[in-house]
Amino acid sequence: MSGSRDGSRDLGSQSDDSFHYERPHVEPIYDAFICPLSKQVMRDPVTIENGQTFEREAIEKWFNECKENGRKLVCPLTLKELKTTDMNPSIALRNTIEEWNARNEAVQLDMASKSLSPGSSETDTLQALMFIQQLCTKNLSSKHIIRNAELIPMIVEMLKSTSRKVRCMALETLRVVVEDDNDNKEIMADGDKVRTIVKFLSHEQSQEREEAVSLLYELSKSEALCEKIGSVNGAILILVGMTSSKSENLFIVEKADKILENLEKNENNVRQMAENGRLQPLLTLLLEGSSEIKLSMASYLGDLALSNDIKVFVARTVGSSLINLMKTGDMQSREAALKALNQVSSCEASAKVLVEEGILPPLVNDLFAGPNRLPILLKELSATILANIVTCDCDFNSIPVGPNHQTLLSEDIIHNLLHLISNTGPSIECKLVQVLVGITNSPVTVIPVANAIKSSGATISLVQFIEAPQKDLRMASIKLLHNLSLHISQELANCLCGPAGQLGSLFKVISENIASTEEQAAAIGIVADLPEQDVGVTRQMLDERDFEIVVSRTKMIRQGETRRSRFVTPYLEGLVRVLSRITFVLFDEPRAVAFCRDHELAALFTELLQQNGLDNVQIASALALENLSHESKNLTKLPEIPPPGFCGSVFPCLGKKPVMTGLCRVHGGACTQRDTFCVLEGQSLARLVALLDHTNEKVVEASLAALSTLLDDGVNIEEGVSVLCEAEGIKPILDVLLENQTENLRRRAVWMVERLLRTEDIAYEVSGDPNVSTAIVDAFQHGDYRTRQIAERALKHIDKIPNFSGIFPNMG
């Protein structure tokens, strides 16, 4: 073999088959090694009939082109015609080339090894990495040479280079080295090599991330490395983030997704994925895995913190499987299923899905099962799940849960729940009370529960929980009693009052702290719903100075001294309603009158009329003012008229009636807002008139009731009419009659209009208004018995019915 040429070429333009270091001691390429056609070192040299040698692939291509183009078969070097396409392998030359390659690669490998050191230049390092790539690509069996030369750890070290080009090339080289070579992948599993690669997933440079994710994808094809990748802190979190990122390029997203698919072979990785929001692998194992795997995945699902959207997804995907697992005889499986269902059911939307999947019958069955059939811990879990379930918007009255088609609202089911509450520990008691809270949150479903509680006499048992040392149980019982209070108000009053009653405990809750809590709002709501006519309750509250707490809290809220919370509105409404009950006992309870005077309740209720948007506060305040105003005629101080002198007593015609000034026009005595609760004092009259234009008919009715006290028997009705006229209240009263919103409003309005029409000027004016006349006639024709009587008298005032008609007997 004569002649040779230097193998040195530019790094950037070098082909894979001809890369060499630019070093003099590298054995040169001989001309005989080069294929005349491909200009590359031959791998499979063959000799044709005229003795010329070519690379087999290149000469075969030449012969095919000659045939396809219809040319004569000629030698590409001599251009002389050939008779045959026969080729003979040049075995000796091939062996010589292979030996040359081996010697040359050994020298280059040694040079590469020396170049892969911290002190090497960037160019030398890049050339070394390029050579290793080409060596592995040219011959897959060469990868063991790289491994035996212990170059893999040296390449990994290059990942710490300060050169971005070196780092990228090192990542790419590692990918080539480990591709389809399990032995090389095993070496990557040693030490913190994988951890170093994972760090590149967070790099700002997109190219480094691409190379790193490609390398990790190759490594993830090994089951052993799947575990290793998953064990790197944050690796799965980063990969999951990549798959859901909108800013990553599509290549990285797809590779990250494929890596995660490979990592799913390991259970711990599946758990990590679930923890970081990629739940489908865990759910797939729960659906398709062995019994042991299903148990493991269900147990882990129960410990996960899930967002509400994910809970709905889980309920739809594996809800039925979890319910089936819950029904198995294996206690370990049941516990795992119940824990998972407890987690999933804690969102209203997912709870509804579980109801559709049929969770209620086995759940109720577990609750009512004997202690030998289900451990207490699992009963508590069942109760917790049921408490979650009943918060969702479902028609529980149509879902059978018992053997005889009973529903959650059936009396015997409610009785069983109440019995269970009375015969279990505090933890289950709390959950079962919360079940009843959930059921009674609806105005429809609360009624059968209230009836069942009445029939079982369970009110006293539920009331006792108000004093429970467990805060959760106490709060749940107060919320339940608040839901029920309108329907069992008298039973509650009987249980709460008396020496052993819990009314005092409720007021401890009401006055607990400055913030308005849900528990406080519910507690005051219970007291507010107690029957107003139950004088015993009011007197006990006076005895225990509970009204002082209520006044204090009301004023604190009015003055902004309490921290605002979302429960401040129901809390204030309850306080005002409770405070108003003291006005129902003014007639026969001097302490109530004294309390109202001392705390200036007439003025306070007048201020509360301005609580726009708080209709219940305005209603309670107006009704309280009605009661206070009713009492004004009994509390007003009538003037003492001095006795007439001698002449006046002998000759009455000569005596003069004394002139009294400063007297109330309606009550005829000395009135004040504080002492006699007169609505003419302060701003009460104007604010009550203003409320007649309210959109809530109950507010209008309460305001009308308070104003009607100015026209009541025992007061100067004529002056009452004048006062209303001066306050511009006549037209709003007539408008209420015309609007005819409810029967109660019509009854109240007709009563007031009849009193107004006793004044001739008003009767004359109204008689000319056909609308008012028609409204009174309508009340006369369609109202109840009492309303028709009053409407008849009103019609007589405006001469629509002659006085001698006498259709109804006279009523005062």
Short mmCIF file of N, CA and C in Angstrom, two decimals, residues 689-694 700 704 728-742 745-746 749-750 752-753 756 766 769 771-772 775-776:
data_model
loop_
_atom_site.label_atom_id
_atom_site.label_comp_id
_atom_site.label_asym_id
_atom_site.label_seq_id
_atom_site.Cartn_x
_atom_site.Cartn_y
_atom_site.Cartn_z
N VAL A 689 -92.38 55.42 58.11
CA VAL A 689 -93.09 55.82 56.88
C VAL A 689 -92.23 55.48 55.66
N ALA A 690 -90.94 55.74 55.76
CA ALA A 690 -90.04 55.46 54.63
C ALA A 690 -90.03 53.98 54.27
N LEU A 691 -90.18 53.12 55.27
CA LEU A 691 -90.14 51.68 55.02
C LEU A 691 -91.39 51.15 54.33
N LEU A 692 -92.45 51.97 54.25
CA LEU A 692 -93.67 51.54 53.56
C LEU A 692 -93.42 51.35 52.06
N ASP A 693 -92.32 51.89 51.58
CA ASP A 693 -91.97 51.76 50.15
C ASP A 693 -90.99 50.62 49.92
N HIS A 694 -90.76 49.78 50.93
CA HIS A 694 -89.78 48.69 50.84
C HIS A 694 -90.29 47.59 49.89
N VAL A 700 -92.71 45.92 55.05
CA VAL A 700 -93.84 46.86 54.95
C VAL A 700 -94.88 46.54 56.01
N LEU A 704 -96.05 48.96 58.96
CA LEU A 704 -97.47 49.34 59.03
C LEU A 704 -98.03 49.03 60.41
N GLU A 728 -96.42 62.85 55.87
CA GLU A 728 -96.63 62.38 54.50
C GLU A 728 -96.75 60.86 54.45
N GLY A 729 -97.50 60.31 55.41
CA GLY A 729 -97.67 58.87 55.50
C GLY A 729 -98.98 58.36 54.95
N ILE A 730 -99.92 59.28 54.61
CA ILE A 730 -101.24 58.84 54.16
C ILE A 730 -101.15 58.14 52.80
N LYS A 731 -100.49 58.79 51.85
CA LYS A 731 -100.40 58.20 50.50
C LYS A 731 -99.70 56.84 50.52
N PRO A 732 -98.54 56.67 51.20
CA PRO A 732 -97.92 55.33 51.24
C PRO A 732 -98.84 54.26 51.82
N ILE A 733 -99.68 54.64 52.82
CA ILE A 733 -100.61 53.66 53.40
C ILE A 733 -101.65 53.26 52.37
N LEU A 734 -102.19 54.26 51.64
CA LEU A 734 -103.17 53.96 50.58
C LEU A 734 -102.54 53.12 49.47
N ASP A 735 -101.25 53.39 49.16
CA ASP A 735 -100.55 52.62 48.12
C ASP A 735 -100.42 51.16 48.52
N VAL A 736 -100.19 50.90 49.81
CA VAL A 736 -100.10 49.52 50.29
C VAL A 736 -101.43 48.81 50.03
N LEU A 737 -102.52 49.50 50.30
CA LEU A 737 -103.85 48.92 50.05
C LEU A 737 -104.04 48.63 48.56
N LEU A 738 -103.60 49.56 47.72
CA LEU A 738 -103.78 49.40 46.27
C LEU A 738 -102.94 48.24 45.71
N GLU A 739 -101.73 48.08 46.25
CA GLU A 739 -100.84 47.02 45.73
C GLU A 739 -101.32 45.63 46.08
N ASN A 740 -102.02 45.50 47.20
CA ASN A 740 -102.70 44.24 47.54
C ASN A 740 -101.75 43.04 47.42
N GLN A 741 -100.56 43.11 48.08
CA GLN A 741 -99.53 42.09 47.91
C GLN A 741 -99.87 40.78 48.63
N THR A 742 -100.26 40.86 49.91
CA THR A 742 -100.58 39.64 50.66
C THR A 742 -101.85 39.90 51.47
N LEU A 745 -101.11 41.97 54.62
CA LEU A 745 -100.94 43.39 54.33
C LEU A 745 -102.29 44.04 54.05
N ARG A 746 -103.14 43.35 53.31
CA ARG A 746 -104.45 43.92 53.00
C ARG A 746 -105.27 44.10 54.27
N ALA A 749 -103.76 47.05 56.11
CA ALA A 749 -103.98 48.31 55.39
C ALA A 749 -105.45 48.74 55.47
N VAL A 750 -106.38 47.79 55.34
CA VAL A 750 -107.81 48.12 55.42
C VAL A 750 -108.14 48.68 56.80
N MET A 752 -106.14 50.32 58.83
CA MET A 752 -105.61 51.68 58.96
C MET A 752 -106.41 52.67 58.12
N VAL A 753 -106.77 52.24 56.90
CA VAL A 753 -107.53 53.14 56.01
C VAL A 753 -108.89 53.47 56.63
N LEU A 756 -108.32 56.11 59.08
CA LEU A 756 -108.02 57.39 58.41
C LEU A 756 -109.29 58.04 57.87
N VAL A 766 -110.66 60.73 49.46
CA VAL A 766 -110.58 59.34 49.02
C VAL A 766 -111.81 58.95 48.21
N ASP A 769 -111.38 59.09 44.62
CA ASP A 769 -110.33 58.26 44.00
C ASP A 769 -110.92 56.88 43.73
N ASN A 771 -109.65 54.26 42.43
CA ASN A 771 -108.74 53.14 42.70
C ASN A 771 -108.83 52.69 44.15
N VAL A 772 -108.85 53.68 45.07
CA VAL A 772 -108.94 53.33 46.49
C VAL A 772 -110.29 52.69 46.78
N ALA A 775 -110.28 49.17 45.68
CA ALA A 775 -109.48 48.31 46.56
C ALA A 775 -110.26 47.96 47.82
N ILE A 776 -111.01 48.94 48.36
CA ILE A 776 -111.80 48.67 49.57
C ILE A 776 -112.94 47.72 49.24
#
